[in-house]
Amino acid sequence: MALCFFSASLSLPTRHPLISTPQNIPRKRNLPLICRSSSDSDEEDYLLDAPVSIGDGFSFSGGKYSDEPSPADQWFKQGKIVKAHLVGGTGEKAKDPIFGLAMAGSSQASTDLFRWFCVESGNPANQTVILIHGFPSQAYSYRKVLPILSKNNHVIAFDWLGFGFSDKPQPKYGFDYTLKEFVDSLDSLINELSKDKVTLVVQGYFSPVVVKYAQDHQEKLNNLILLNPPLTAKHANLPSTLAMVYRRPYLTSGSSGFALNAISRSMKKELKGYVEDMRKILGDETWKVRTCVCWGERDRWLSFEGVEDFCRESNHQLIKVPMAGHHVQEDCSEEIANIIARILSKPAPI
């Protein structure tokens, strides 16, 4: 259990060289919401709404949410747009649900196939590894993993629909963000990205979606690597504070906001069934894909309780990453990249 409170400090405003500022007028600062574990340990404090100075200033809408220098443009230059998965609906332009006015271009779907932002690195002749981000996140979270893996592999990281630089249509205008739609769209995208067998690496709450896809496409996979996936019944409840951590960037983009809300609703409604299915799929004797679970032991969202038992009973490898939290690829990029590389260096079972 965590106790939350506001922590604030006031200081003098920044002065303009030609304007005199009264000394008793404080300037506004971010009021970060701090959660403290019931253990009362100072080391357990963490920010739910971290100021820009703590993060990288990169927005989930694919742009900056602060005036500070941002790596967004540089990251975009590294990528490309891949078109995959048929746009549903009538083709009508998305409208604001309150005023009925046409939404901006970022809320509109493509006319035929959805546009996915992908960053590709390495020799296409080598085995292909597809890095899949969790909820809510984006391909950018693998920015330090990708160059290490691409030394000996062909590596692709992509933004899910609704995230980063990929299409973010308003719900009911081509994509409703249900988990089944994510499964089907992933099938379309992977078919575009590689005609050969691939290794899938997926983090967090999109793991059940990827496992659902993999169930019917085992012949397409060399390996499945899960980073802090929701594996137990307790994990099936989406933490309400998880989206709070990432809500700030979404406030700058209507399209990203619609996507976040729609996916959150789908997760709350469908996640339990998908987690149950994932457990059954990975534990079934018909599952033939070599599977490894990598677990950041400092995960504040998902308890480690039950994870070890599940991996042992289902005969899947478990690798603990002591210094990483829920977003393993962010916290210990080099370590997880080397772990994945070692897995890939071993011949896949026939």
Tab-separated table of C-alpha atoms in Angstrom:
chain	number	residue	atom	x	y	z
A	1	MET	CA	0.000	0.000	0.000
A	2	ALA	CA	1.247	3.495	-0.785
A	3	LEU	CA	0.395	6.843	0.790
A	4	CYS	CA	0.292	9.834	-1.553
A	5	PHE	CA	0.816	13.518	-0.790
A	6	PHE	CA	1.863	16.699	-2.532
A	7	SER	CA	5.362	17.990	-2.024
A	8	ALA	CA	5.999	21.614	-2.911
A	9	SER	CA	8.738	24.169	-2.513
A	10	LEU	CA	8.510	27.855	-3.413
A	11	SER	CA	11.246	30.127	-4.649
A	12	LEU	CA	11.644	33.561	-6.182
A	13	PRO	CA	10.541	34.066	-9.781
A	14	THR	CA	12.991	34.319	-12.615
A	15	ARG	CA	13.651	38.017	-13.180
A	16	HIS	CA	13.553	39.810	-16.482
A	17	PRO	CA	16.587	42.122	-16.709
A	18	LEU	CA	14.353	45.182	-17.260
A	19	ILE	CA	11.608	44.373	-14.794
A	20	SER	CA	11.765	44.661	-11.041
A	21	THR	CA	10.081	41.742	-9.266
A	22	PRO	CA	8.798	42.001	-5.683
A	23	GLN	CA	10.658	39.661	-3.392
A	24	ASN	CA	7.495	38.255	-1.807
A	25	ILE	CA	5.921	36.869	-5.007
A	26	PRO	CA	6.691	33.179	-5.444
A	27	ARG	CA	6.928	31.570	-8.809
A	28	LYS	CA	4.872	28.565	-9.703
A	29	ARG	CA	6.564	25.204	-9.790
A	30	ASN	CA	5.427	21.701	-10.568
A	31	LEU	CA	3.865	20.008	-7.555
A	32	PRO	CA	4.945	16.409	-7.948
A	33	LEU	CA	2.688	13.777	-6.428
A	34	ILE	CA	4.869	11.596	-4.269
A	35	CYS	CA	3.939	8.089	-3.140
A	36	ARG	CA	5.539	6.553	-0.087
A	37	SER	CA	5.410	2.875	0.637
A	38	SER	CA	3.910	1.797	3.938
A	39	SER	CA	7.378	0.493	4.822
A	40	ASP	CA	8.298	4.119	5.707
A	41	SER	CA	11.613	3.713	3.944
A	42	ASP	CA	12.898	6.892	2.332
A	43	GLU	CA	14.200	4.782	-0.536
A	44	GLU	CA	10.646	3.818	-1.440
A	45	ASP	CA	9.624	7.365	-2.399
A	46	TYR	CA	8.904	7.877	-6.066
A	47	LEU	CA	7.292	10.448	-8.305
A	48	LEU	CA	3.972	9.766	-9.964
A	49	ASP	CA	3.942	13.005	-11.912
A	50	ALA	CA	7.604	13.584	-12.456
A	51	PRO	CA	8.817	17.014	-13.631
A	52	VAL	CA	10.379	17.263	-17.065
A	53	SER	CA	13.848	17.491	-15.527
A	54	ILE	CA	13.554	13.892	-14.308
A	55	GLY	CA	12.420	12.407	-17.610
A	56	ASP	CA	13.648	12.870	-21.139
A	57	GLY	CA	11.007	15.399	-22.190
A	58	PHE	CA	9.727	13.078	-24.898
A	59	SER	CA	6.001	13.042	-25.561
A	60	PHE	CA	3.934	9.930	-26.280
A	61	SER	CA	2.240	11.933	-29.020
A	62	GLY	CA	5.537	11.961	-30.843
A	63	GLY	CA	6.664	15.471	-29.929
A	64	LYS	CA	7.883	17.643	-27.078
A	65	TYR	CA	5.799	18.515	-24.034
A	66	SER	CA	8.317	20.996	-22.672
A	67	ASP	CA	10.449	23.825	-23.985
A	68	GLU	CA	13.606	21.926	-23.084
A	69	PRO	CA	15.672	20.233	-25.807
A	70	SER	CA	14.041	16.976	-26.861
A	71	PRO	CA	15.327	13.912	-28.741
A	72	ALA	CA	11.954	13.476	-30.477
A	73	ASP	CA	13.009	14.887	-33.840
A	74	GLN	CA	16.236	12.896	-33.909
A	75	TRP	CA	14.389	9.688	-33.061
A	76	PHE	CA	11.851	10.347	-35.806
A	77	LYS	CA	14.633	10.769	-38.351
A	78	GLN	CA	15.878	7.268	-37.557
A	79	GLY	CA	12.522	5.689	-38.370
A	80	LYS	CA	10.181	5.025	-41.248
A	81	ILE	CA	6.455	4.565	-41.768
A	82	VAL	CA	5.149	1.078	-42.547
A	83	LYS	CA	1.566	0.621	-43.695
A	84	ALA	CA	-0.271	-2.413	-42.318
A	85	HIS	CA	-3.777	-3.511	-41.242
A	86	LEU	CA	-6.929	-2.382	-42.976
A	87	VAL	CA	-8.653	0.704	-41.636
A	88	GLY	CA	-12.172	-0.198	-40.521
A	89	GLY	CA	-15.307	1.931	-40.309
A	90	THR	CA	-17.036	3.991	-42.966
A	91	GLY	CA	-14.099	6.225	-43.774
A	92	GLU	CA	-15.869	9.213	-42.235
A	93	LYS	CA	-13.652	11.911	-40.767
A	94	ALA	CA	-13.315	11.784	-36.967
A	95	LYS	CA	-15.274	14.467	-35.136
A	96	ASP	CA	-15.079	15.948	-31.686
A	97	PRO	CA	-17.559	13.999	-29.490
A	98	ILE	CA	-18.747	17.196	-27.781
A	99	PHE	CA	-18.917	19.854	-30.490
A	100	GLY	CA	-19.109	17.646	-33.567
A	101	LEU	CA	-16.269	19.499	-35.304
A	102	ALA	CA	-13.723	17.685	-37.469
A	103	MET	CA	-10.671	16.616	-35.483
A	104	ALA	CA	-7.108	17.490	-36.437
A	105	GLY	CA	-5.138	15.296	-38.784
A	106	SER	CA	-3.476	13.357	-35.952
A	107	SER	CA	-6.872	11.959	-34.954
A	108	GLN	CA	-7.692	10.802	-38.474
A	109	ALA	CA	-6.990	7.325	-39.775
A	110	SER	CA	-5.303	6.622	-43.070
A	111	THR	CA	-7.628	6.059	-45.999
A	112	ASP	CA	-6.581	2.422	-46.529
A	113	LEU	CA	-3.936	0.960	-44.228
A	114	PHE	CA	-2.770	2.241	-40.855
A	115	ARG	CA	0.596	3.957	-40.598
A	116	TRP	CA	3.049	2.471	-38.088
A	117	PHE	CA	6.274	4.163	-37.025
A	118	CYS	CA	9.201	1.741	-37.018
A	119	VAL	CA	12.907	2.084	-36.326
A	120	GLU	CA	15.032	-0.550	-38.048
A	121	SER	CA	18.702	-1.336	-37.486
A	122	GLY	CA	21.180	-4.059	-38.374
A	123	ASN	CA	21.726	-6.368	-41.317
A	124	PRO	CA	18.432	-7.734	-42.766
A	125	ALA	CA	20.300	-10.953	-43.591
A	126	ASN	CA	20.596	-11.703	-39.860
A	127	GLN	CA	17.789	-13.068	-37.708
A	128	THR	CA	15.016	-10.577	-37.023
A	129	VAL	CA	14.118	-9.348	-33.547
A	130	ILE	CA	10.997	-7.247	-33.041
A	131	LEU	CA	10.947	-5.070	-29.906
A	132	ILE	CA	7.413	-4.379	-28.657
A	133	HIS	CA	6.688	-1.721	-26.045
A	134	GLY	CA	4.128	-1.980	-23.268
A	135	PHE	CA	1.243	0.131	-22.035
A	136	PRO	CA	1.653	3.039	-21.877
A	137	SER	CA	4.976	3.521	-23.599
A	138	GLN	CA	6.500	3.589	-27.083
A	139	ALA	CA	9.331	2.252	-29.234
A	140	TYR	CA	11.591	4.988	-27.874
A	141	SER	CA	11.915	2.977	-24.652
A	142	TYR	CA	14.194	0.575	-26.577
A	143	ARG	CA	16.483	3.322	-27.904
A	144	LYS	CA	19.517	2.021	-25.976
A	145	VAL	CA	18.718	-1.663	-26.479
A	146	LEU	CA	18.384	-1.439	-30.253
A	147	PRO	CA	21.993	-0.480	-31.179
A	148	ILE	CA	23.467	-3.238	-28.991
A	149	LEU	CA	21.225	-5.959	-30.419
A	150	SER	CA	21.625	-4.766	-33.993
A	151	LYS	CA	25.353	-5.547	-34.002
A	152	ASN	CA	24.560	-9.179	-34.781
A	153	ASN	CA	20.822	-9.085	-35.516
A	154	HIS	CA	18.230	-7.370	-37.637
A	155	VAL	CA	16.211	-5.357	-35.089
A	156	ILE	CA	12.919	-3.482	-35.448
A	157	ALA	CA	11.079	-1.457	-32.804
A	158	PHE	CA	7.623	-0.050	-33.536
A	159	ASP	CA	4.955	2.155	-31.982
A	160	TRP	CA	1.576	0.512	-31.416
A	161	LEU	CA	-1.412	2.258	-32.970
A	162	GLY	CA	-2.352	5.038	-30.579
A	163	PHE	CA	1.238	5.649	-29.442
A	164	GLY	CA	4.323	7.584	-30.499
A	165	PHE	CA	4.447	8.436	-34.183
A	166	SER	CA	1.996	5.754	-35.351
A	167	ASP	CA	-1.609	6.516	-36.335
A	168	LYS	CA	-3.803	7.548	-33.413
A	169	PRO	CA	-7.347	7.524	-34.808
A	170	GLN	CA	-10.204	8.521	-32.575
A	171	PRO	CA	-12.192	5.452	-31.436
A	172	LYS	CA	-15.111	4.500	-33.713
A	173	TYR	CA	-13.304	5.996	-36.698
A	174	GLY	CA	-11.320	3.040	-37.957
A	175	PHE	CA	-9.891	1.512	-34.757
A	176	ASP	CA	-11.537	1.021	-31.363
A	177	TYR	CA	-8.436	-0.087	-29.423
A	178	THR	CA	-9.867	-3.422	-28.282
A	179	LEU	CA	-7.324	-6.088	-27.408
A	180	LYS	CA	-8.579	-8.269	-30.273
A	181	GLU	CA	-7.910	-5.414	-32.709
A	182	PHE	CA	-4.380	-5.138	-31.357
A	183	VAL	CA	-3.876	-8.896	-31.911
A	184	ASP	CA	-5.168	-8.701	-35.481
A	185	SER	CA	-3.199	-5.559	-36.302
A	186	LEU	CA	0.000	-7.113	-34.909
A	187	ASP	CA	-0.497	-10.033	-37.283
A	188	SER	CA	-0.727	-7.641	-40.227
A	189	LEU	CA	2.315	-5.651	-39.150
A	190	ILE	CA	4.595	-8.638	-38.557
A	191	ASN	CA	3.700	-9.967	-42.002
A	192	GLU	CA	4.882	-6.641	-43.429
A	193	LEU	CA	8.056	-6.510	-41.360
A	194	SER	CA	9.390	-10.005	-42.014
A	195	LYS	CA	8.619	-12.985	-44.202
A	196	ASP	CA	10.946	-15.175	-42.122
A	197	LYS	CA	10.785	-16.374	-38.540
A	198	VAL	CA	11.244	-13.730	-35.834
A	199	THR	CA	11.963	-13.317	-32.153
A	200	LEU	CA	9.438	-11.211	-30.293
A	201	VAL	CA	10.412	-9.189	-27.223
A	202	VAL	CA	7.483	-7.565	-25.432
A	203	GLN	CA	7.260	-5.598	-22.206
A	204	GLY	CA	4.456	-5.243	-19.684
A	205	TYR	CA	0.738	-5.105	-20.350
A	206	PHE	CA	0.890	-5.757	-24.079
A	207	SER	CA	2.376	-9.208	-23.358
A	208	PRO	CA	-1.041	-10.972	-23.289
A	209	VAL	CA	-1.832	-9.475	-26.705
A	210	VAL	CA	1.443	-10.763	-28.154
A	211	VAL	CA	1.002	-14.225	-26.618
A	212	LYS	CA	-2.527	-14.374	-28.058
A	213	TYR	CA	-1.069	-13.612	-31.494
A	214	ALA	CA	1.728	-16.133	-31.005
A	215	GLN	CA	-0.677	-18.937	-30.106
A	216	ASP	CA	-1.776	-19.244	-33.736
A	217	HIS	CA	1.592	-18.346	-35.273
A	218	GLN	CA	4.101	-20.488	-33.433
A	219	GLU	CA	5.685	-21.442	-36.732
A	220	LYS	CA	6.614	-17.772	-37.194
A	221	LEU	CA	8.552	-17.468	-33.919
A	222	ASN	CA	12.091	-18.430	-32.952
A	223	ASN	CA	11.820	-17.063	-29.414
A	224	LEU	CA	9.403	-15.198	-27.185
A	225	ILE	CA	10.937	-12.954	-24.514
A	226	LEU	CA	8.600	-11.365	-21.968
A	227	LEU	CA	9.743	-8.406	-19.867
A	228	ASN	CA	7.751	-8.090	-16.627
A	229	PRO	CA	4.504	-9.450	-18.088
A	230	PRO	CA	1.264	-9.755	-16.062
A	231	LEU	CA	1.439	-13.471	-15.281
A	232	THR	CA	-0.753	-13.937	-12.204
A	233	ALA	CA	-4.394	-13.308	-11.336
A	234	LYS	CA	-3.339	-10.311	-9.218
A	235	HIS	CA	-1.541	-8.830	-12.212
A	236	ALA	CA	-4.790	-8.778	-14.192
A	237	ASN	CA	-5.943	-5.620	-12.401
A	238	LEU	CA	-4.486	-2.633	-14.252
A	239	PRO	CA	-2.942	-0.335	-11.594
A	240	SER	CA	-4.851	2.960	-11.599
A	241	THR	CA	-1.640	4.910	-10.974
A	242	LEU	CA	0.176	3.352	-13.929
A	243	ALA	CA	-1.521	5.657	-16.427
A	244	MET	CA	-1.139	8.587	-14.015
A	245	VAL	CA	2.622	8.392	-14.399
A	246	TYR	CA	2.324	8.967	-18.125
A	247	ARG	CA	-0.706	11.250	-18.244
A	248	ARG	CA	1.217	14.501	-18.616
A	249	PRO	CA	2.383	14.012	-22.227
A	250	TYR	CA	-1.111	13.001	-23.284
A	251	LEU	CA	-2.515	16.340	-22.132
A	252	THR	CA	-0.789	18.021	-25.071
A	253	SER	CA	-2.460	15.914	-27.733
A	254	GLY	CA	-6.146	15.194	-28.250
A	255	SER	CA	-5.385	12.179	-30.422
A	256	SER	CA	-3.080	10.636	-27.817
A	257	GLY	CA	-5.600	11.404	-25.090
A	258	PHE	CA	-8.384	9.611	-26.959
A	259	ALA	CA	-6.093	6.629	-27.503
A	260	LEU	CA	-5.001	6.458	-23.863
A	261	ASN	CA	-8.577	6.582	-22.578
A	262	ALA	CA	-9.799	3.998	-25.087
A	263	ILE	CA	-6.966	1.558	-24.370
A	264	SER	CA	-7.392	2.019	-20.613
A	265	ARG	CA	-11.061	1.110	-20.905
A	266	SER	CA	-10.243	-1.949	-23.006
A	267	MET	CA	-7.559	-3.066	-20.569
A	268	LYS	CA	-9.867	-2.753	-17.578
A	269	LYS	CA	-12.596	-4.683	-19.391
A	270	GLU	CA	-10.605	-7.373	-21.191
A	271	LEU	CA	-7.263	-7.747	-19.422
A	272	LYS	CA	-8.350	-10.387	-16.904
A	273	GLY	CA	-9.470	-12.771	-19.649
A	274	TYR	CA	-6.325	-12.157	-21.684
A	275	VAL	CA	-4.058	-12.823	-18.690
A	276	GLU	CA	-5.921	-16.063	-17.986
A	277	ASP	CA	-5.559	-17.067	-21.636
A	278	MET	CA	-1.864	-16.214	-21.585
A	279	ARG	CA	-1.295	-18.459	-18.587
A	280	LYS	CA	-3.105	-21.327	-20.310
A	281	ILE	CA	-1.288	-20.822	-23.620
A	282	LEU	CA	2.181	-20.688	-22.092
A	283	GLY	CA	1.436	-23.647	-19.811
A	284	ASP	CA	-0.121	-25.856	-22.467
A	285	GLU	CA	1.797	-28.839	-23.826
A	286	THR	CA	1.099	-27.658	-27.369
A	287	TRP	CA	3.224	-24.536	-26.773
A	288	LYS	CA	6.506	-25.143	-28.592
A	289	VAL	CA	8.133	-21.689	-28.711
A	290	ARG	CA	11.221	-21.191	-26.553
A	291	THR	CA	10.060	-18.668	-23.960
A	292	CYS	CA	11.977	-16.615	-21.432
A	293	VAL	CA	10.626	-14.300	-18.746
A	294	CYS	CA	12.958	-11.455	-17.707
A	295	TRP	CA	11.875	-9.845	-14.457
A	296	GLY	CA	12.943	-6.466	-13.088
A	297	GLU	CA	12.844	-7.081	-9.343
A	298	ARG	CA	12.131	-3.446	-8.504
A	299	ASP	CA	8.758	-3.481	-10.285
A	300	ARG	CA	6.370	-1.231	-8.348
A	301	TRP	CA	3.334	-2.263	-10.374
A	302	LEU	CA	3.514	-6.049	-10.541
A	303	SER	CA	4.355	-8.294	-7.609
A	304	PHE	CA	6.948	-11.018	-8.123
A	305	GLU	CA	4.806	-13.370	-6.024
A	306	GLY	CA	3.742	-16.325	-8.147
A	307	VAL	CA	6.003	-15.528	-11.107
A	308	GLU	CA	8.725	-18.002	-10.129
A	309	ASP	CA	6.173	-20.753	-9.530
A	310	PHE	CA	4.541	-20.160	-12.912
A	311	CYS	CA	7.842	-20.285	-14.803
A	312	ARG	CA	8.894	-23.468	-13.031
A	313	GLU	CA	5.557	-25.218	-13.603
A	314	SER	CA	5.400	-24.194	-17.271
A	315	ASN	CA	9.094	-24.990	-17.821
A	316	HIS	CA	10.043	-21.505	-19.032
A	317	GLN	CA	13.333	-19.818	-18.256
A	318	LEU	CA	13.241	-17.013	-15.689
A	319	ILE	CA	15.988	-14.387	-15.571
A	320	LYS	CA	15.922	-11.867	-12.737
A	321	VAL	CA	17.216	-8.330	-13.269
A	322	PRO	CA	17.777	-7.020	-9.723
A	323	MET	CA	18.291	-3.321	-10.491
A	324	ALA	CA	15.413	-2.910	-12.978
A	325	GLY	CA	11.836	-1.889	-12.374
A	326	HIS	CA	8.733	-2.499	-14.498
A	327	HIS	CA	10.299	-0.940	-17.608
A	328	VAL	CA	13.340	-3.179	-17.768
A	329	GLN	CA	14.474	-1.837	-21.136
A	330	GLU	CA	14.631	1.687	-19.692
A	331	ASP	CA	16.193	0.903	-16.331
A	332	CYS	CA	18.870	-1.585	-17.416
A	333	SER	CA	19.152	-1.170	-21.178
A	334	GLU	CA	22.619	-2.633	-21.646
A	335	GLU	CA	22.001	-5.561	-19.310
A	336	ILE	CA	18.716	-6.598	-20.922
A	337	ALA	CA	20.189	-6.143	-24.414
A	338	ASN	CA	23.023	-8.533	-23.527
A	339	ILE	CA	20.577	-11.005	-21.984
A	340	ILE	CA	18.506	-10.999	-25.163
A	341	ALA	CA	21.659	-11.344	-27.279
A	342	ARG	CA	22.711	-14.438	-25.311
A	343	ILE	CA	19.289	-16.010	-25.818
A	344	LEU	CA	19.467	-15.323	-29.538
A	345	SER	CA	22.962	-16.792	-29.822
A	346	LYS	CA	21.641	-20.232	-28.851
A	347	PRO	CA	20.057	-22.277	-31.633
A	348	ALA	CA	16.277	-22.279	-31.428
A	349	PRO	CA	14.721	-25.675	-30.715
A	350	ILE	CA	13.401	-27.488	-33.782
